[in-house]
mmCIF file of C-alpha atoms in Angstrom:
data_model
loop_
_atom_site.group_PDB
_atom_site.id
_atom_site.type_symbol
_atom_site.label_atom_id
_atom_site.label_comp_id
_atom_site.label_asym_id
_atom_site.label_seq_id
_atom_site.Cartn_x
_atom_site.Cartn_y
_atom_site.Cartn_z
ATOM 1 C CA UNK A 1 69.743 126.132 84.600
ATOM 2 C CA UNK A 2 72.986 127.731 83.483
ATOM 3 C CA UNK A 3 75.243 125.549 81.346
ATOM 4 C CA UNK A 4 78.901 126.449 80.920
ATOM 5 C CA UNK A 5 80.503 125.470 77.630
ATOM 6 C CA UNK A 6 83.904 123.860 77.150
ATOM 7 C CA UNK A 7 84.823 123.913 73.460
ATOM 8 C CA UNK A 8 87.870 121.781 72.679
ATOM 9 C CA UNK A 9 90.248 122.161 69.742
ATOM 10 C CA UNK A 10 93.673 120.520 69.449
ATOM 11 C CA UNK A 11 93.465 119.421 73.078
ATOM 12 C CA UNK A 12 92.850 122.942 74.359
ATOM 13 C CA UNK A 13 89.857 124.923 75.547
ATOM 14 C CA UNK A 14 89.015 127.599 72.992
ATOM 15 C CA UNK A 15 86.423 130.222 72.261
ATOM 16 C CA UNK A 16 85.680 131.076 68.649
ATOM 17 C CA UNK A 17 83.865 134.093 67.279
ATOM 18 C CA UNK A 18 81.320 133.176 64.612
ATOM 19 C CA UNK A 19 82.616 129.616 64.707
ATOM 20 C CA UNK A 20 86.001 130.378 63.147
ATOM 21 C CA UNK A 21 87.963 133.297 64.633
ATOM 22 C CA UNK A 22 90.052 132.176 67.633
ATOM 23 C CA UNK A 23 89.465 134.612 70.485
ATOM 24 C CA UNK A 24 91.065 132.772 73.413
ATOM 25 C CA UNK A 25 92.824 129.532 74.275
ATOM 26 C CA UNK A 26 93.658 127.789 77.559
ATOM 27 C CA UNK A 27 94.760 124.361 78.799
ATOM 28 C CA UNK A 28 92.856 123.813 82.059
ATOM 29 C CA UNK A 29 89.873 121.806 80.805
ATOM 30 C CA UNK A 30 89.802 119.443 83.800
ATOM 31 C CA UNK A 31 89.848 122.255 86.345
ATOM 32 C CA UNK A 32 87.178 124.160 84.440
ATOM 33 C CA UNK A 33 84.898 121.122 84.300
ATOM 34 C CA UNK A 34 85.194 120.549 88.045
ATOM 35 C CA UNK A 35 84.410 124.210 88.767
ATOM 36 C CA UNK A 36 81.570 124.527 86.244
ATOM 37 C CA UNK A 37 79.930 121.372 87.624
ATOM 38 C CA UNK A 38 79.003 123.274 90.792
ATOM 39 C CA UNK A 39 76.447 125.289 88.849
ATOM 40 C CA UNK A 40 74.916 122.880 86.339
ATOM 41 C CA UNK A 41 75.673 120.512 83.519
ATOM 42 C CA UNK A 42 78.727 121.271 81.384
ATOM 43 C CA UNK A 43 78.496 121.346 77.584
ATOM 44 C CA UNK A 44 81.616 119.685 76.163
ATOM 45 C CA UNK A 45 82.012 120.231 72.426
ATOM 46 C CA UNK A 46 84.746 118.503 70.417
ATOM 47 C CA UNK A 47 85.287 121.058 67.648
ATOM 48 C CA UNK A 48 87.837 118.909 65.839
ATOM 49 C CA UNK A 49 85.349 116.056 65.612
ATOM 50 C CA UNK A 50 82.641 118.463 64.489
ATOM 51 C CA UNK A 51 84.878 119.845 61.736
ATOM 52 C CA UNK A 52 86.186 116.365 60.862
ATOM 53 C CA UNK A 53 89.776 117.469 61.439
ATOM 54 C CA UNK A 54 90.587 115.165 64.349
ATOM 55 C CA UNK A 55 89.358 114.037 67.744
ATOM 56 C CA UNK A 56 89.821 114.890 71.415
ATOM 57 C CA UNK A 57 88.297 111.645 72.627
ATOM 58 C CA UNK A 58 90.608 110.963 75.558
ATOM 59 C CA UNK A 59 90.158 114.474 76.929
ATOM 60 C CA UNK A 60 86.389 114.216 76.558
ATOM 61 C CA UNK A 61 86.413 110.897 78.439
ATOM 62 C CA UNK A 62 88.427 112.433 81.269
ATOM 63 C CA UNK A 63 85.945 115.306 81.593
ATOM 64 C CA UNK A 64 83.050 112.852 81.810
ATOM 65 C CA UNK A 65 84.642 111.489 84.981
ATOM 66 C CA UNK A 66 84.812 114.945 86.549
ATOM 67 C CA UNK A 67 81.451 116.535 85.816
ATOM 68 C CA UNK A 68 77.880 116.098 84.634
ATOM 69 C CA UNK A 69 78.432 116.638 80.912
ATOM 70 C CA UNK A 70 76.381 116.885 77.773
ATOM 71 C CA UNK A 71 78.627 116.101 74.814
ATOM 72 C CA UNK A 72 78.551 117.194 71.188
ATOM 73 C CA UNK A 73 80.773 117.403 68.155
ATOM 74 C CA UNK A 74 80.695 115.119 65.145
ATOM 75 C CA UNK A 75 78.240 112.575 66.576
ATOM 76 C CA UNK A 76 77.022 110.942 63.381
ATOM 77 C CA UNK A 77 76.068 107.403 64.417
ATOM 78 C CA UNK A 78 73.780 105.824 66.974
ATOM 79 C CA UNK A 79 76.721 103.708 68.139
ATOM 80 C CA UNK A 80 78.869 106.754 68.897
ATOM 81 C CA UNK A 81 76.072 108.419 70.832
ATOM 82 C CA UNK A 82 75.463 105.242 72.840
ATOM 83 C CA UNK A 83 79.184 104.953 73.562
ATOM 84 C CA UNK A 84 79.291 108.480 74.984
ATOM 85 C CA UNK A 85 76.276 107.778 77.195
ATOM 86 C CA UNK A 86 77.919 104.576 78.423
ATOM 87 C CA UNK A 87 81.020 106.614 79.284
ATOM 88 C CA UNK A 88 78.963 108.949 81.446
ATOM 89 C CA UNK A 89 77.480 111.635 79.191
ATOM 90 C CA UNK A 90 74.159 112.840 80.590
ATOM 91 C CA UNK A 91 73.003 113.839 77.119
ATOM 92 C CA UNK A 92 74.376 113.966 73.582
ATOM 93 C CA UNK A 93 74.128 116.930 71.232
ATOM 94 C CA UNK A 94 73.382 116.133 67.598
ATOM 95 C CA UNK A 95 74.133 118.726 64.936
ATOM 96 C CA UNK A 96 74.312 118.365 61.168
ATOM 97 C CA UNK A 97 73.332 114.677 61.178
ATOM 98 C CA UNK A 98 69.829 115.630 62.313
ATOM 99 C CA UNK A 99 69.229 117.652 59.144
ATOM 100 C CA UNK A 100 71.003 115.731 56.392
ATOM 101 C CA UNK A 101 68.787 113.035 54.895
ATOM 102 C CA UNK A 102 71.033 111.868 52.060
ATOM 103 C CA UNK A 103 73.977 113.410 50.250
ATOM 104 C CA UNK A 104 73.311 117.111 49.867
ATOM 105 C CA UNK A 105 69.587 116.822 50.601
ATOM 106 C CA UNK A 106 68.295 118.528 53.721
ATOM 107 C CA UNK A 107 65.352 117.672 55.923
ATOM 108 C CA UNK A 108 64.679 116.150 59.324
ATOM 109 C CA UNK A 109 66.603 112.873 59.505
ATOM 110 C CA UNK A 110 63.760 111.011 61.162
ATOM 111 C CA UNK A 111 65.218 107.547 60.588
ATOM 112 C CA UNK A 112 68.423 108.406 62.440
ATOM 113 C CA UNK A 113 66.676 110.312 65.221
ATOM 114 C CA UNK A 114 64.106 107.572 65.772
ATOM 115 C CA UNK A 115 66.847 104.949 66.050
ATOM 116 C CA UNK A 116 68.826 107.199 68.384
ATOM 117 C CA UNK A 117 65.875 107.871 70.677
ATOM 118 C CA UNK A 118 65.101 104.155 70.808
ATOM 119 C CA UNK A 119 68.697 103.302 71.707
ATOM 120 C CA UNK A 120 69.483 105.883 74.404
ATOM 121 C CA UNK A 121 66.084 107.416 75.223
ATOM 122 C CA UNK A 122 64.791 110.667 73.767
ATOM 123 C CA UNK A 123 65.369 112.406 77.112
ATOM 124 C CA UNK A 124 69.112 112.100 76.441
ATOM 125 C CA UNK A 125 68.913 113.536 72.921
ATOM 126 C CA UNK A 126 69.603 117.218 72.251
ATOM 127 C CA UNK A 127 69.476 118.557 68.715
ATOM 128 C CA UNK A 128 71.367 121.758 67.994
ATOM 129 C CA UNK A 129 69.125 124.064 65.998
ATOM 130 C CA UNK A 130 71.775 126.523 64.844
ATOM 131 C CA UNK A 131 70.027 129.256 62.901
ATOM 132 C CA UNK A 132 71.119 132.333 61.013
ATOM 133 C CA UNK A 133 68.289 134.797 60.438
ATOM 134 C CA UNK A 134 65.743 132.055 61.114
ATOM 135 C CA UNK A 135 67.300 129.419 58.815
ATOM 136 C CA UNK A 136 68.975 126.221 60.034
ATOM 137 C CA UNK A 137 72.673 126.083 59.125
ATOM 138 C CA UNK A 138 74.964 123.039 59.371
ATOM 139 C CA UNK A 139 78.584 121.993 58.825
ATOM 140 C CA UNK A 140 79.980 124.409 61.396
ATOM 141 C CA UNK A 141 77.436 127.047 60.292
ATOM 142 C CA UNK A 142 78.902 127.099 56.790
ATOM 143 C CA UNK A 143 76.020 125.463 54.916
ATOM 144 C CA UNK A 144 72.485 126.900 54.761
ATOM 145 C CA UNK A 145 69.792 124.227 54.595
ATOM 146 C CA UNK A 146 66.728 126.194 53.590
ATOM 147 C CA UNK A 147 64.962 124.736 56.637
ATOM 148 C CA UNK A 148 63.055 127.291 58.762
ATOM 149 C CA UNK A 149 63.838 127.259 62.484
ATOM 150 C CA UNK A 150 60.333 127.056 63.944
ATOM 151 C CA UNK A 151 58.951 124.416 61.586
ATOM 152 C CA UNK A 152 62.100 122.326 62.027
ATOM 153 C CA UNK A 153 61.849 122.554 65.808
ATOM 154 C CA UNK A 154 58.268 121.296 65.728
ATOM 155 C CA UNK A 155 59.265 118.384 63.499
ATOM 156 C CA UNK A 156 62.166 117.467 65.790
ATOM 157 C CA UNK A 157 60.188 117.440 69.026
ATOM 158 C CA UNK A 158 58.947 113.808 68.904
ATOM 159 C CA UNK A 159 62.551 112.578 68.865
ATOM 160 C CA UNK A 160 64.297 114.830 71.390
ATOM 161 C CA UNK A 161 64.217 115.832 75.011
ATOM 162 C CA UNK A 162 65.802 119.202 74.361
ATOM 163 C CA UNK A 163 66.731 121.715 71.681
ATOM 164 C CA UNK A 164 69.915 123.800 71.792
ATOM 165 C CA UNK A 165 69.213 127.037 69.951
ATOM 166 C CA UNK A 166 72.183 129.101 68.832
ATOM 167 C CA UNK A 167 71.519 132.481 67.284
ATOM 168 C CA UNK A 168 74.474 132.217 64.903
ATOM 169 C CA UNK A 169 74.654 135.863 63.911
ATOM 170 C CA UNK A 170 75.127 136.770 67.601
ATOM 171 C CA UNK A 171 77.436 133.878 68.609
ATOM 172 C CA UNK A 172 80.696 135.008 70.206
ATOM 173 C CA UNK A 173 79.866 138.684 69.744
ATOM 174 C CA UNK A 174 78.485 139.416 73.238
ATOM 175 C CA UNK A 175 76.108 141.900 71.610
ATOM 176 C CA UNK A 176 72.962 140.410 73.113
ATOM 177 C CA UNK A 177 70.743 137.575 71.977
ATOM 178 C CA UNK A 178 67.482 137.632 70.015
ATOM 179 C CA UNK A 179 64.713 137.441 72.605
ATOM 180 C CA UNK A 180 61.958 137.578 69.990
ATOM 181 C CA UNK A 181 63.204 134.443 68.222
ATOM 182 C CA UNK A 182 63.680 132.698 71.582
ATOM 183 C CA UNK A 183 60.106 133.539 72.530
ATOM 184 C CA UNK A 184 58.801 132.210 69.210
ATOM 185 C CA UNK A 185 60.747 128.969 69.630
ATOM 186 C CA UNK A 186 59.607 128.536 73.233
ATOM 187 C CA UNK A 187 55.978 128.982 72.228
ATOM 188 C CA UNK A 188 56.329 126.500 69.362
ATOM 189 C CA UNK A 189 57.586 123.473 71.335
ATOM 190 C CA UNK A 190 57.018 121.897 74.736
ATOM 191 C CA UNK A 191 60.425 120.201 75.119
ATOM 192 C CA UNK A 192 63.322 121.784 77.000
ATOM 193 C CA UNK A 193 65.070 124.657 75.236
ATOM 194 C CA UNK A 194 68.592 125.906 75.921
ATOM 195 C CA UNK A 195 69.737 129.180 74.396
ATOM 196 C CA UNK A 196 73.260 130.124 73.281
ATOM 197 C CA UNK A 197 74.751 132.906 71.233
ATOM 198 C CA UNK A 198 75.359 136.508 72.222
ATOM 199 C CA UNK A 199 74.138 136.366 75.838
ATOM 200 C CA UNK A 200 76.157 139.007 77.656
ATOM 201 C CA UNK A 201 74.198 140.356 80.653
ATOM 202 C CA UNK A 202 72.464 139.049 83.753
ATOM 203 C CA UNK A 203 69.330 140.877 82.646
ATOM 204 C CA UNK A 204 69.249 138.743 79.492
ATOM 205 C CA UNK A 205 69.663 135.570 81.536
ATOM 206 C CA UNK A 206 66.733 136.614 83.731
ATOM 207 C CA UNK A 207 64.622 137.383 80.660
ATOM 208 C CA UNK A 208 65.462 134.028 79.058
ATOM 209 C CA UNK A 209 64.661 132.226 82.317
ATOM 210 C CA UNK A 210 61.279 133.979 82.490
ATOM 211 C CA UNK A 211 60.559 132.574 79.035
ATOM 212 C CA UNK A 212 61.198 129.097 80.452
ATOM 213 C CA UNK A 213 64.555 128.437 78.782
ATOM 214 C CA UNK A 214 68.013 127.499 80.034
ATOM 215 C CA UNK A 215 71.140 129.432 79.068
ATOM 216 C CA UNK A 216 74.476 128.179 77.748
ATOM 217 C CA UNK A 217 77.416 130.523 78.308
ATOM 218 C CA UNK A 218 80.715 130.695 76.478
ATOM 219 C CA UNK A 219 82.497 133.891 75.510
ATOM 220 C CA UNK A 220 80.852 136.072 78.164
ATOM 221 C CA UNK A 221 81.943 133.607 80.829
ATOM 222 C CA UNK A 222 85.555 133.235 79.693
ATOM 223 C CA UNK A 223 86.100 136.971 79.250
ATOM 224 C CA UNK A 224 84.729 137.693 82.710
ATOM 225 C CA UNK A 225 81.769 139.707 81.484
ATOM 226 C CA UNK A 226 79.453 137.333 83.343
ATOM 227 C CA UNK A 227 80.241 135.541 86.597
ATOM 228 C CA UNK A 228 78.895 131.987 86.707
ATOM 229 C CA UNK A 229 77.638 132.306 90.280
ATOM 230 C CA UNK A 230 75.708 135.460 89.388
ATOM 231 C CA UNK A 231 74.367 133.744 86.267
ATOM 232 C CA UNK A 232 73.106 130.779 88.307
ATOM 233 C CA UNK A 233 71.304 133.109 90.699
ATOM 234 C CA UNK A 234 69.811 135.126 87.830
ATOM 235 C CA UNK A 235 68.470 131.981 86.143
ATOM 236 C CA UNK A 236 66.219 131.007 89.064
ATOM 237 C CA UNK A 237 62.475 131.705 89.262
ATOM 238 C CA UNK A 238 62.527 134.384 91.914
ATOM 239 C CA UNK A 239 59.167 135.670 90.703
ATOM 240 C CA UNK A 240 57.705 132.328 91.857
ATOM 241 C CA UNK A 241 59.602 132.333 95.140
ATOM 242 C CA UNK A 242 57.978 131.853 98.514
ATOM 243 C CA UNK A 243 57.145 134.899 100.666
ATOM 244 C CA UNK A 244 56.755 137.794 98.233
ATOM 245 C CA UNK A 245 59.380 136.591 95.797
ATOM 246 C CA UNK A 246 62.235 136.507 98.301
ATOM 247 C CA UNK A 247 63.016 132.911 99.227
ATOM 248 C CA UNK A 248 63.514 129.557 97.518
ATOM 249 C CA UNK A 249 63.654 126.177 99.307
ATOM 250 C CA UNK A 250 66.956 124.295 99.354
ATOM 251 C CA UNK A 251 67.125 120.533 99.924
ATOM 252 C CA UNK A 252 70.575 119.518 101.171
ATOM 253 C CA UNK A 253 71.679 115.956 100.458
ATOM 254 C CA UNK A 254 74.837 113.953 101.158
ATOM 255 C CA UNK A 255 76.816 112.506 98.224
ATOM 256 C CA UNK A 256 75.056 109.150 98.750
ATOM 257 C CA UNK A 257 71.667 110.834 98.254
ATOM 258 C CA UNK A 258 70.482 110.898 101.876
ATOM 259 C CA UNK A 259 68.508 114.068 102.589
ATOM 260 C CA UNK A 260 70.099 116.064 105.401
ATOM 261 C CA UNK A 261 67.890 119.125 105.840
ATOM 262 C CA UNK A 262 65.578 121.659 104.246
ATOM 263 C CA UNK A 263 66.307 125.374 104.402
ATOM 264 C CA UNK A 264 65.547 128.566 102.518
ATOM 265 C CA UNK A 265 67.773 130.837 100.501
ATOM 266 C CA UNK A 266 67.696 134.238 98.882
ATOM 267 C CA UNK A 267 70.065 135.914 96.430
ATOM 268 C CA UNK A 268 72.410 137.035 99.204
ATOM 269 C CA UNK A 269 72.629 133.585 100.808
ATOM 270 C CA UNK A 270 73.310 131.930 97.460
ATOM 271 C CA UNK A 271 76.072 134.411 96.688
ATOM 272 C CA UNK A 272 77.630 133.682 100.090
ATOM 273 C CA UNK A 273 77.352 129.933 99.462
ATOM 274 C CA UNK A 274 79.468 130.259 96.326
ATOM 275 C CA UNK A 275 81.871 132.674 98.022
ATOM 276 C CA UNK A 276 82.475 130.578 101.150
ATOM 277 C CA UNK A 277 82.136 127.116 99.620
ATOM 278 C CA UNK A 278 79.773 126.144 102.447
ATOM 279 C CA UNK A 279 75.987 126.084 102.308
ATOM 280 C CA UNK A 280 74.346 129.278 103.555
ATOM 281 C CA UNK A 281 70.681 130.021 104.174
ATOM 282 C CA UNK A 282 68.297 132.823 105.021
ATOM 283 C CA UNK A 283 66.838 132.340 108.493
ATOM 284 C CA UNK A 284 63.089 133.004 108.423
ATOM 285 C CA UNK A 285 62.863 133.258 112.215
ATOM 286 C CA UNK A 286 65.793 135.674 112.565
ATOM 287 C CA UNK A 287 65.395 137.285 109.146
ATOM 288 C CA UNK A 288 69.120 137.151 108.457
ATOM 289 C CA UNK A 289 71.829 135.299 106.575
ATOM 290 C CA UNK A 290 73.403 132.316 108.316
ATOM 291 C CA UNK A 291 75.915 129.658 107.369
ATOM 292 C CA UNK A 292 75.081 126.123 108.449
ATOM 293 C CA UNK A 293 77.560 125.179 111.157
ATOM 294 C CA UNK A 294 78.776 128.696 111.885
ATOM 295 C CA UNK A 295 78.406 128.043 115.632
ATOM 296 C CA UNK A 296 78.594 124.221 115.856
ATOM 297 C CA UNK A 297 81.302 123.764 113.237
ATOM 298 C CA UNK A 298 79.140 121.186 111.455
ATOM 299 C CA UNK A 299 79.281 122.853 108.061
ATOM 300 C CA UNK A 300 77.954 121.575 104.749
ATOM 301 C CA UNK A 301 80.721 121.829 102.143
ATOM 302 C CA UNK A 302 79.315 122.617 98.713
ATOM 303 C CA UNK A 303 79.783 120.014 95.980
ATOM 304 C CA UNK A 304 77.150 121.137 93.473
ATOM 305 C CA UNK A 305 73.799 122.878 93.148
ATOM 306 C CA UNK A 306 70.998 121.917 90.796
ATOM 307 C CA UNK A 307 67.712 123.722 90.186
ATOM 308 C CA UNK A 308 64.555 121.698 89.642
ATOM 309 C CA UNK A 309 62.487 121.740 86.446
ATOM 310 C CA UNK A 310 60.624 124.904 87.496
ATOM 311 C CA UNK A 311 63.790 126.620 88.778
ATOM 312 C CA UNK A 312 62.086 127.383 92.091
ATOM 313 C CA UNK A 313 63.694 124.683 94.258
ATOM 314 C CA UNK A 314 67.390 123.903 94.681
ATOM 315 C CA UNK A 315 69.028 120.545 95.372
ATOM 316 C CA UNK A 316 72.380 121.037 97.092
ATOM 317 C CA UNK A 317 74.804 118.119 97.180
ATOM 318 C CA UNK A 318 77.140 118.693 100.102
ATOM 319 C CA UNK A 319 79.798 117.028 102.213
ATOM 320 C CA UNK A 320 78.730 117.193 105.888
ATOM 321 C CA UNK A 321 81.500 117.669 108.435
ATOM 322 C CA UNK A 322 79.358 116.345 111.279
ATOM 323 C CA UNK A 323 75.736 115.901 112.358
ATOM 324 C CA UNK A 324 73.438 118.243 110.440
ATOM 325 C CA UNK A 325 70.544 118.571 112.883
ATOM 326 C CA UNK A 326 70.741 120.879 115.915
ATOM 327 C CA UNK A 327 69.554 117.908 118.017
ATOM 328 C CA UNK A 328 72.763 116.055 117.242
ATOM 329 C CA UNK A 329 71.170 113.657 114.768
ATOM 330 C CA UNK A 330 72.946 113.075 111.473
ATOM 331 C CA UNK A 331 69.996 114.522 109.529
ATOM 332 C CA UNK A 332 66.921 116.561 110.395
ATOM 333 C CA UNK A 333 64.745 113.600 109.368
ATOM 334 C CA UNK A 334 66.401 110.401 110.573
ATOM 335 C CA UNK A 335 69.650 108.794 111.638
ATOM 336 C CA UNK A 336 72.446 108.247 109.149
ATOM 337 C CA UNK A 337 71.768 105.384 106.758
ATOM 338 C CA UNK A 338 74.346 102.634 106.658
ATOM 339 C CA UNK A 339 75.525 102.686 103.056
ATOM 340 C CA UNK A 340 78.477 101.375 101.109
ATOM 341 C CA UNK A 341 79.887 104.900 101.122
ATOM 342 C CA UNK A 342 79.634 105.034 104.916
ATOM 343 C CA UNK A 343 81.407 101.677 105.189
ATOM 344 C CA UNK A 344 84.276 103.035 103.102
ATOM 345 C CA UNK A 345 84.416 106.193 105.226
ATOM 346 C CA UNK A 346 84.748 104.044 108.353
ATOM 347 C CA UNK A 347 87.481 101.926 106.737
ATOM 348 C CA UNK A 348 89.332 105.070 105.661
ATOM 349 C CA UNK A 349 89.162 106.461 109.190
ATOM 350 C CA UNK A 350 90.509 103.200 110.644
ATOM 351 C CA UNK A 351 93.603 103.485 108.453
ATOM 352 C CA UNK A 352 94.101 107.187 109.192
ATOM 353 C CA UNK A 353 93.527 106.932 112.937
ATOM 354 C CA UNK A 354 93.851 103.280 114.021
ATOM 355 C CA UNK A 355 91.973 102.398 117.190
ATOM 356 C CA UNK A 356 93.451 99.908 119.669
ATOM 357 C CA UNK A 357 92.383 96.442 118.627
ATOM 358 C CA UNK A 358 91.160 97.543 115.182
ATOM 359 C CA UNK A 359 91.162 94.546 112.847
ATOM 360 C CA UNK A 360 90.847 96.749 109.771
ATOM 361 C CA UNK A 361 94.049 98.621 110.583
ATOM 362 C CA UNK A 362 96.029 95.355 110.547
ATOM 363 C CA UNK A 363 95.085 94.446 106.972
ATOM 364 C CA UNK A 364 97.952 94.987 104.554
ATOM 365 C CA UNK A 365 97.708 94.493 100.778
ATOM 366 C CA UNK A 366 98.727 90.833 100.827
ATOM 367 C CA UNK A 367 96.415 89.870 103.682
ATOM 368 C CA UNK A 368 93.356 91.662 102.309
ATOM 369 C CA UNK A 369 93.758 90.044 98.880
ATOM 370 C CA UNK A 370 93.926 86.639 100.537
ATOM 371 C CA UNK A 371 90.723 87.430 102.435
ATOM 372 C CA UNK A 372 88.890 88.584 99.293
ATOM 373 C CA UNK A 373 89.696 85.290 97.551
ATOM 374 C CA UNK A 374 88.762 83.299 100.643
ATOM 375 C CA UNK A 375 85.429 85.079 101.113
ATOM 376 C CA UNK A 376 84.581 84.846 97.397
ATOM 377 C CA UNK A 377 84.909 81.071 97.636
ATOM 378 C CA UNK A 378 82.725 81.011 100.745
ATOM 379 C CA UNK A 379 80.035 83.007 98.938
ATOM 380 C CA UNK A 380 80.063 80.401 96.172
ATOM 381 C CA UNK A 381 79.739 77.492 98.615
ATOM 382 C CA UNK A 382 77.084 79.079 100.859
ATOM 383 C CA UNK A 383 73.811 77.134 100.766
ATOM 384 C CA UNK A 384 71.096 78.915 102.720
ATOM 385 C CA UNK A 385 69.626 82.391 102.418
ATOM 386 C CA UNK A 386 71.196 83.522 105.702
ATOM 387 C CA UNK A 387 74.583 81.987 104.851
ATOM 388 C CA UNK A 388 74.704 83.886 101.570
ATOM 389 C CA UNK A 389 73.877 87.167 103.347
ATOM 390 C CA UNK A 390 76.628 86.538 105.903
ATOM 391 C CA UNK A 391 79.298 85.621 103.367
ATOM 392 C CA UNK A 392 78.422 88.434 100.929
ATOM 393 C CA UNK A 393 78.712 90.906 103.819
ATOM 394 C CA UNK A 394 82.209 89.554 104.551
ATOM 395 C CA UNK A 395 83.177 89.775 100.885
ATOM 396 C CA UNK A 396 81.856 93.321 100.554
ATOM 397 C CA UNK A 397 83.791 94.414 103.641
ATOM 398 C CA UNK A 398 87.121 92.974 102.479
ATOM 399 C CA UNK A 399 86.559 94.235 98.925
ATOM 400 C CA UNK A 400 85.966 97.710 100.348
ATOM 401 C CA UNK A 401 89.204 97.490 102.314
ATOM 402 C CA UNK A 402 91.063 96.437 99.160
ATOM 403 C CA UNK A 403 89.503 99.328 97.205
ATOM 404 C CA UNK A 404 90.368 101.832 99.914
ATOM 405 C CA UNK A 405 93.986 100.730 100.078
ATOM 406 C CA UNK A 406 94.169 101.075 96.278
ATOM 407 C CA UNK A 407 92.637 104.563 96.314
ATOM 408 C CA UNK A 408 89.439 103.469 94.547
ATOM 409 C CA UNK A 409 86.196 105.039 95.772
ATOM 410 C CA UNK A 410 82.709 103.601 95.953
ATOM 411 C CA UNK A 411 81.553 106.511 93.791
ATOM 412 C CA UNK A 412 83.922 105.434 91.004
ATOM 413 C CA UNK A 413 82.714 101.838 91.130
ATOM 414 C CA UNK A 414 79.052 102.888 91.064
ATOM 415 C CA UNK A 415 79.760 105.234 88.155
ATOM 416 C CA UNK A 416 81.279 102.335 86.236
ATOM 417 C CA UNK A 417 78.211 100.189 86.917
ATOM 418 C CA UNK A 418 76.006 103.067 85.793
ATOM 419 C CA UNK A 419 77.974 103.337 82.545
ATOM 420 C CA UNK A 420 77.541 99.610 81.917
ATOM 421 C CA UNK A 421 73.822 99.887 82.604
ATOM 422 C CA UNK A 422 73.512 102.549 79.894
ATOM 423 C CA UNK A 423 75.281 100.530 77.208
#
């Protein structure tokens, strides 16, 4: 997986060389997050919080609503980490707190990490092992700890799902990373490892992927030295690909999770997918590139791609513009499931293009609110199993109409429920 980094300072996206020298600054964090999300998780780092000079909390929260984010920067309590997860963070990145036991004493903070893993799950915990010449450094890389990288990584593993290794002496320099130290770290632990610091070529990304590690990109991405689409393609396990290392399977799914089809891709088809914004494949029968829907018009608009744990299968989340299967069925496996999202799509279409006799199209704000209150009362007074089903269906329908008129999506409501579940 390729992870794009958004470092925030004073409300702006920045890139620092060696953690201090400002190299670039921009103000389009929201747009960047939405774009980066197509390729993988986004690393959002609040530098002000990390340096204890302020906070960019509201901006971080807004980015969590736009992309799959892992968040770091000044997370020093279990409560703060849990709050970020409840707000939508996929993972949290812990820095100095993981290595400071008390005062100026350094070691693995097992008490904190154990409590953190118990609260949010170790699979959501990333510890940043920032190392200069093989020694862990903290406090924005200013303070050496005397802790060796490899031994520290081994000690951390029971409490984390992932390690974020930054080769500090290479960070922001685009001079190449240290493959030998990455290899040593990869061989020392079995948890996930993401590498940052100095990565500047696609060849390096391929080499890091072959070692079984993910890559986090910053300076090379923002300066245009590496294109994110090319980086995503380079990070995949083409050496494990089907048919002499040429093709990887792609599972296409709708936003509600329903599987639409299975196809195969190669480097060319993936590049075209990113270029066109619609899912493209390599046809095994015709031995050529093809875009889904190029003749029928039933395209699959790209939302995001995710590689699996072995990087040899791709999950593509797409927005179908019509039936996916050549037979006319909604999917290549079954008919379209009736979901809450589909109900809202139907309601939306009724308002956009009212059909003669459509009841939905007649519902204005006042009327639909009256119906929600009426149906809620009927749910409460329903007695039998079947009555409750009937009345809840009515309530869900009118609630969906109310949401749609207010511009609230099912996805937003489900995301809020997910956040509450993680508290």
